CSV table of C-alpha atoms in Angstrom, one decimal:
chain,number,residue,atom,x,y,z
A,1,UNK,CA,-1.6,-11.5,7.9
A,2,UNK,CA,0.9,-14.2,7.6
A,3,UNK,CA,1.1,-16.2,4.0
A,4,UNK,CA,-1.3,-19.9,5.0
A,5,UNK,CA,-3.1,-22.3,3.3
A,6,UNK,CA,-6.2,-20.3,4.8
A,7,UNK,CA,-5.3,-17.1,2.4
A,8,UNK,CA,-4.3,-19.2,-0.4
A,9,UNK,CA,-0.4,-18.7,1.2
A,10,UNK,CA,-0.5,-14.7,-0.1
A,11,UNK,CA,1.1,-12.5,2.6
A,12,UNK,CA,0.9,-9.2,3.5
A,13,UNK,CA,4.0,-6.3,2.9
A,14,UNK,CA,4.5,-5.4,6.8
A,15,UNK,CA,6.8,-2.8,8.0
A,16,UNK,CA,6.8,-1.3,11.6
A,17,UNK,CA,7.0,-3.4,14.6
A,18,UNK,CA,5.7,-6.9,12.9
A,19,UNK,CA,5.1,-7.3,17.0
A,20,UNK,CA,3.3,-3.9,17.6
A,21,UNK,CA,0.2,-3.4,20.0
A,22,UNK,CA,-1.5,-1.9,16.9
A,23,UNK,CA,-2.1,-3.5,13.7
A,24,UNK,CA,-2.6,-0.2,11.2
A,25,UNK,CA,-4.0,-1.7,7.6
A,26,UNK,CA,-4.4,1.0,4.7
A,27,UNK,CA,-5.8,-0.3,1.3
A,28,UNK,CA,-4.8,1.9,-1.5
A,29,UNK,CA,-4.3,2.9,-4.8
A,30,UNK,CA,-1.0,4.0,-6.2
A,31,UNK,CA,-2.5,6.4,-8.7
A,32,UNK,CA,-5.1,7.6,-6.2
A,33,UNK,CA,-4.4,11.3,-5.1
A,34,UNK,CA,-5.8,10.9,-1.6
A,35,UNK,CA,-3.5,7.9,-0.9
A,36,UNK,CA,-0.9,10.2,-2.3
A,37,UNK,CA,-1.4,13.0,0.4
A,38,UNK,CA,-1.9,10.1,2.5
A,39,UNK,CA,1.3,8.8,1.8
A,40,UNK,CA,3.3,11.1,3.5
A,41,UNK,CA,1.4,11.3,6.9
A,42,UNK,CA,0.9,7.8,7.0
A,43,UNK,CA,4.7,7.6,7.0
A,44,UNK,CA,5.5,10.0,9.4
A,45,UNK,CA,2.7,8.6,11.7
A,46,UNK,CA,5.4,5.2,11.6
A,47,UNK,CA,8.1,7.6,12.4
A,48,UNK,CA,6.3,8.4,15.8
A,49,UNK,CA,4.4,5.1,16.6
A,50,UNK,CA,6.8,2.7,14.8
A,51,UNK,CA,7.3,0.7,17.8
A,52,UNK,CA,3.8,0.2,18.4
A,53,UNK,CA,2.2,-0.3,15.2
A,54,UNK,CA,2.4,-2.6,12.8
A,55,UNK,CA,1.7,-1.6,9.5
A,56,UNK,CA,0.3,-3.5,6.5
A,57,UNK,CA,-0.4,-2.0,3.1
A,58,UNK,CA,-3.2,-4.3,1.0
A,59,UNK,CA,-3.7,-3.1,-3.1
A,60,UNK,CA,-6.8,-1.6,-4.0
A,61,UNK,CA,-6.6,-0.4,-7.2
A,62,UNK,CA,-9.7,1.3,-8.5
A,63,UNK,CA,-9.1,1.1,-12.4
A,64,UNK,CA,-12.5,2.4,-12.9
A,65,UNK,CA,-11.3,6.2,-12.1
A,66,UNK,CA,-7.5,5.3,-11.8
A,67,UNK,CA,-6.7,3.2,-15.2
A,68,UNK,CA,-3.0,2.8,-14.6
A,69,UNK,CA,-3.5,1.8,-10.6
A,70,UNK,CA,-3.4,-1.7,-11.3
A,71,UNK,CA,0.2,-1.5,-13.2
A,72,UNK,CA,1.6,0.5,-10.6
A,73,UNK,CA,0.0,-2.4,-7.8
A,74,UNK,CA,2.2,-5.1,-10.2
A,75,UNK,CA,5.6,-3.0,-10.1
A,76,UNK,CA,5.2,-2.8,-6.3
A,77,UNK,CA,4.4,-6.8,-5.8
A,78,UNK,CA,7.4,-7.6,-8.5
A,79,UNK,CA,9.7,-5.3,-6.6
A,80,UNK,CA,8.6,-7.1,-3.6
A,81,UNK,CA,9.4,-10.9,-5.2
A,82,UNK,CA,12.6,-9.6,-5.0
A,83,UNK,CA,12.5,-7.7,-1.7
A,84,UNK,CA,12.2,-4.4,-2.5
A,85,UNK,CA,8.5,-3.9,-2.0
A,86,UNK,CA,8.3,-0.6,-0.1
A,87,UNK,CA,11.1,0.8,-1.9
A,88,UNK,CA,9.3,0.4,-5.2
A,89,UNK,CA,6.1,1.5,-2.6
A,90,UNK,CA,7.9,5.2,-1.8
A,91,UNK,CA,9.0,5.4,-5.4
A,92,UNK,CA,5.7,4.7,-6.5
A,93,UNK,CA,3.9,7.4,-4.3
A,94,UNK,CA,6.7,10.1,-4.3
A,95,UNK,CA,6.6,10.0,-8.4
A,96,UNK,CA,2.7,9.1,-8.8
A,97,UNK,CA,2.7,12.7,-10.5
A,98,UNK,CA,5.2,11.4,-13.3
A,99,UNK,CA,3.8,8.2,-14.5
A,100,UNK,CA,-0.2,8.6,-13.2
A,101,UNK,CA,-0.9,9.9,-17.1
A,102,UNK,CA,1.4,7.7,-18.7
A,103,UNK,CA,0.1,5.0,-21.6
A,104,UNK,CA,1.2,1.2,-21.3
A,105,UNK,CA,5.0,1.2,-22.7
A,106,UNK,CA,5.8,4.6,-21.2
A,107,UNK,CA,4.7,3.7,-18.0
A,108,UNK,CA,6.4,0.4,-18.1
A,109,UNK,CA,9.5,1.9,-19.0
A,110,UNK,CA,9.0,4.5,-15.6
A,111,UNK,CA,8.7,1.7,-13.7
A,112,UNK,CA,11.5,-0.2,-15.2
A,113,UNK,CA,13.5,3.3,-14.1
A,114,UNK,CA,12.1,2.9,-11.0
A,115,UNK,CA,13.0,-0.9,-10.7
A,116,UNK,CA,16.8,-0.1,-11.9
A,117,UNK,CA,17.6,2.8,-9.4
A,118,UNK,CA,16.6,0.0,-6.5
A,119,UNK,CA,19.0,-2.1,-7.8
A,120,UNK,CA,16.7,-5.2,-8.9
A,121,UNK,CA,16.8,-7.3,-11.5
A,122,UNK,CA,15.3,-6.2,-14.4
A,123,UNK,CA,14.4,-8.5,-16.9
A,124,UNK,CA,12.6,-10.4,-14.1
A,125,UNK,CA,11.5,-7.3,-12.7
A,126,UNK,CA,10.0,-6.5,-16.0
A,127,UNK,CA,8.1,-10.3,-16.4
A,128,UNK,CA,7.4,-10.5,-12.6
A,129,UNK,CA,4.7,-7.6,-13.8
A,130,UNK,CA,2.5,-10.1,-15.0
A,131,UNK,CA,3.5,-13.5,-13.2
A,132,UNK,CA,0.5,-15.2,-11.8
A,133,UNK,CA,2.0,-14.6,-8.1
A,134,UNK,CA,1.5,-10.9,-8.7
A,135,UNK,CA,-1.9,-11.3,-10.3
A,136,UNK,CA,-3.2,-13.5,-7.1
A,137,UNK,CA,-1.4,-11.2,-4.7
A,138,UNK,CA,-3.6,-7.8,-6.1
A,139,UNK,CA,-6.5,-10.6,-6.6
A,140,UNK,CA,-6.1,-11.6,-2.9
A,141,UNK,CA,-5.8,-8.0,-1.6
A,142,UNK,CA,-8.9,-6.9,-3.7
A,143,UNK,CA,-11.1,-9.5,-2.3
A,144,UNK,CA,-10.3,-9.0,1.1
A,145,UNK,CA,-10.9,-5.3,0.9
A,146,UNK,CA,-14.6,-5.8,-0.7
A,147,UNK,CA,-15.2,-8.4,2.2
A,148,UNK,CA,-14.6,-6.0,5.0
A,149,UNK,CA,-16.6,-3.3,3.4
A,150,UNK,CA,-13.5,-0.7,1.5
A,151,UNK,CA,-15.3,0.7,-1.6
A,152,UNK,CA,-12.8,4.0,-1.8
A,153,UNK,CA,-9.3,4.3,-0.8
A,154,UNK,CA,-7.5,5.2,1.3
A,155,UNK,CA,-9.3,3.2,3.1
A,156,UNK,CA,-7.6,2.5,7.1
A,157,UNK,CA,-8.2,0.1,9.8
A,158,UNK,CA,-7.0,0.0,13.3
A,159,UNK,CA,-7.1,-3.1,15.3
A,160,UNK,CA,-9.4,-4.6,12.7
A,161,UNK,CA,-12.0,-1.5,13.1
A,162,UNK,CA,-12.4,0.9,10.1
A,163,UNK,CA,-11.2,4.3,10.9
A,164,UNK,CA,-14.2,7.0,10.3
A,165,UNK,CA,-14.5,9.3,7.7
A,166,UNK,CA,-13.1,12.1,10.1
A,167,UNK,CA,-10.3,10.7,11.1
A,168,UNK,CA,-9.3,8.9,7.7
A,169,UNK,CA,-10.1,12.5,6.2
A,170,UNK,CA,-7.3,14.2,8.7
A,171,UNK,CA,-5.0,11.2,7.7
A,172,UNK,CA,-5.2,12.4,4.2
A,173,UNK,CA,-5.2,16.2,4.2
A,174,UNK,CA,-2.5,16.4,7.2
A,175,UNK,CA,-4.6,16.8,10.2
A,176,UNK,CA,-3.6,14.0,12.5
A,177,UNK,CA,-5.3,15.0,15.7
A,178,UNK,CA,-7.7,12.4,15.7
A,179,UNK,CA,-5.8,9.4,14.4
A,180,UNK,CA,-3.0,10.2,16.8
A,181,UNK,CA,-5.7,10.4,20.1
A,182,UNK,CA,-7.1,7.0,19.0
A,183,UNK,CA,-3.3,5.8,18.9
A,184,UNK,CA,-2.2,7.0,21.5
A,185,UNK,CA,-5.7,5.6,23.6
A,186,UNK,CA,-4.8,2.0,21.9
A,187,UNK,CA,-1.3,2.3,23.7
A,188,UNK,CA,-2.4,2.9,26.7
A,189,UNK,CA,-4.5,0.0,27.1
């Protein structure tokens, strides 16, 4: 979705084909260990499809079960106010293991690591973790998700349908038969 004055001028992190046939939406968390085996699939998925799909990731952080989700959301949308988004994204996901446990300064200071090794800036990395921007942009995301019915993540949609439990299942635990059938019908039309 395209920042308007409709969604309060928040856009969405899109990578793939921003033209594809498919629009693929995943809300997750970044501490969340199903979007972590997600993670890898849903990547590899792009590798295969990238042409046709374009893909959108929306934050859903469940701090009820996942306390340090939200913090992790912040270092990806303060990477991305300086364009690094799905870089901080990967780095997020591929180390989720070495700060998921973490308490409030030693998790900063993993994702100041993290912020350093992509080359941003940061000092403003560092107070783009709380800059109202941020805040609405995991605000926005949040209350989207609730309005078309996510209450776990991941949570997938394909062309603006919610993806079954099945199928959303396989994404997660590497069994991609079923996501890549439904694909691979949606190309075909």
């Amino acid at each position: 979705m395209a920042a308007s004055e409709q969604n309060g001028n928040i856009a969405d992190h899109v990578t793939g084909n921003a033209s594809g046939k498919i629009l693929f939406i995943e809300y997750g968390d970044y501490q969340c260990p199903s979007c972590g085996g997600a993670y890898t699939n849903v990547k590899s998925i792009l590798e295969e499809y990238g042409n046709d799909i374009t893909f959108i990731f929306r934050n859903f952080p469940l701090t009820t079960v996942h306390p340090n989700a939200r913090a992790a959301a912040a270092a990806a949308e303060a990477a991305g106010l300086q364009g690094k988004f799905w870089e901080m994204h990967d780095k997020l996901y591929e180390g989720q293991s070495d700060w998921e446990n973490l308490d409030g300064t030693k998790r900063t200071n993993m994702f100041k690591t993290y912020a350093t090794s992509l080359g941003l800036d940061v000092s403003k990395f560092e107070s783009d973790l709380s800059a109202k921007q941020v805040t609405q942009k995991i605000n926005f995301d949040l209350a989207v998700g609730k309005a078309v019915d996510v209450n776990a993540t991941p949570t997938f949609f394909l062309n603006g349908e919610k993806l079954d439990d099945k199928t959303s299942s396989g994404i997660v635990q590497s069994d991609l038969t079923d996501i890549k059938a439904k694909l691979d019908s949606l190309i075909k039309k």
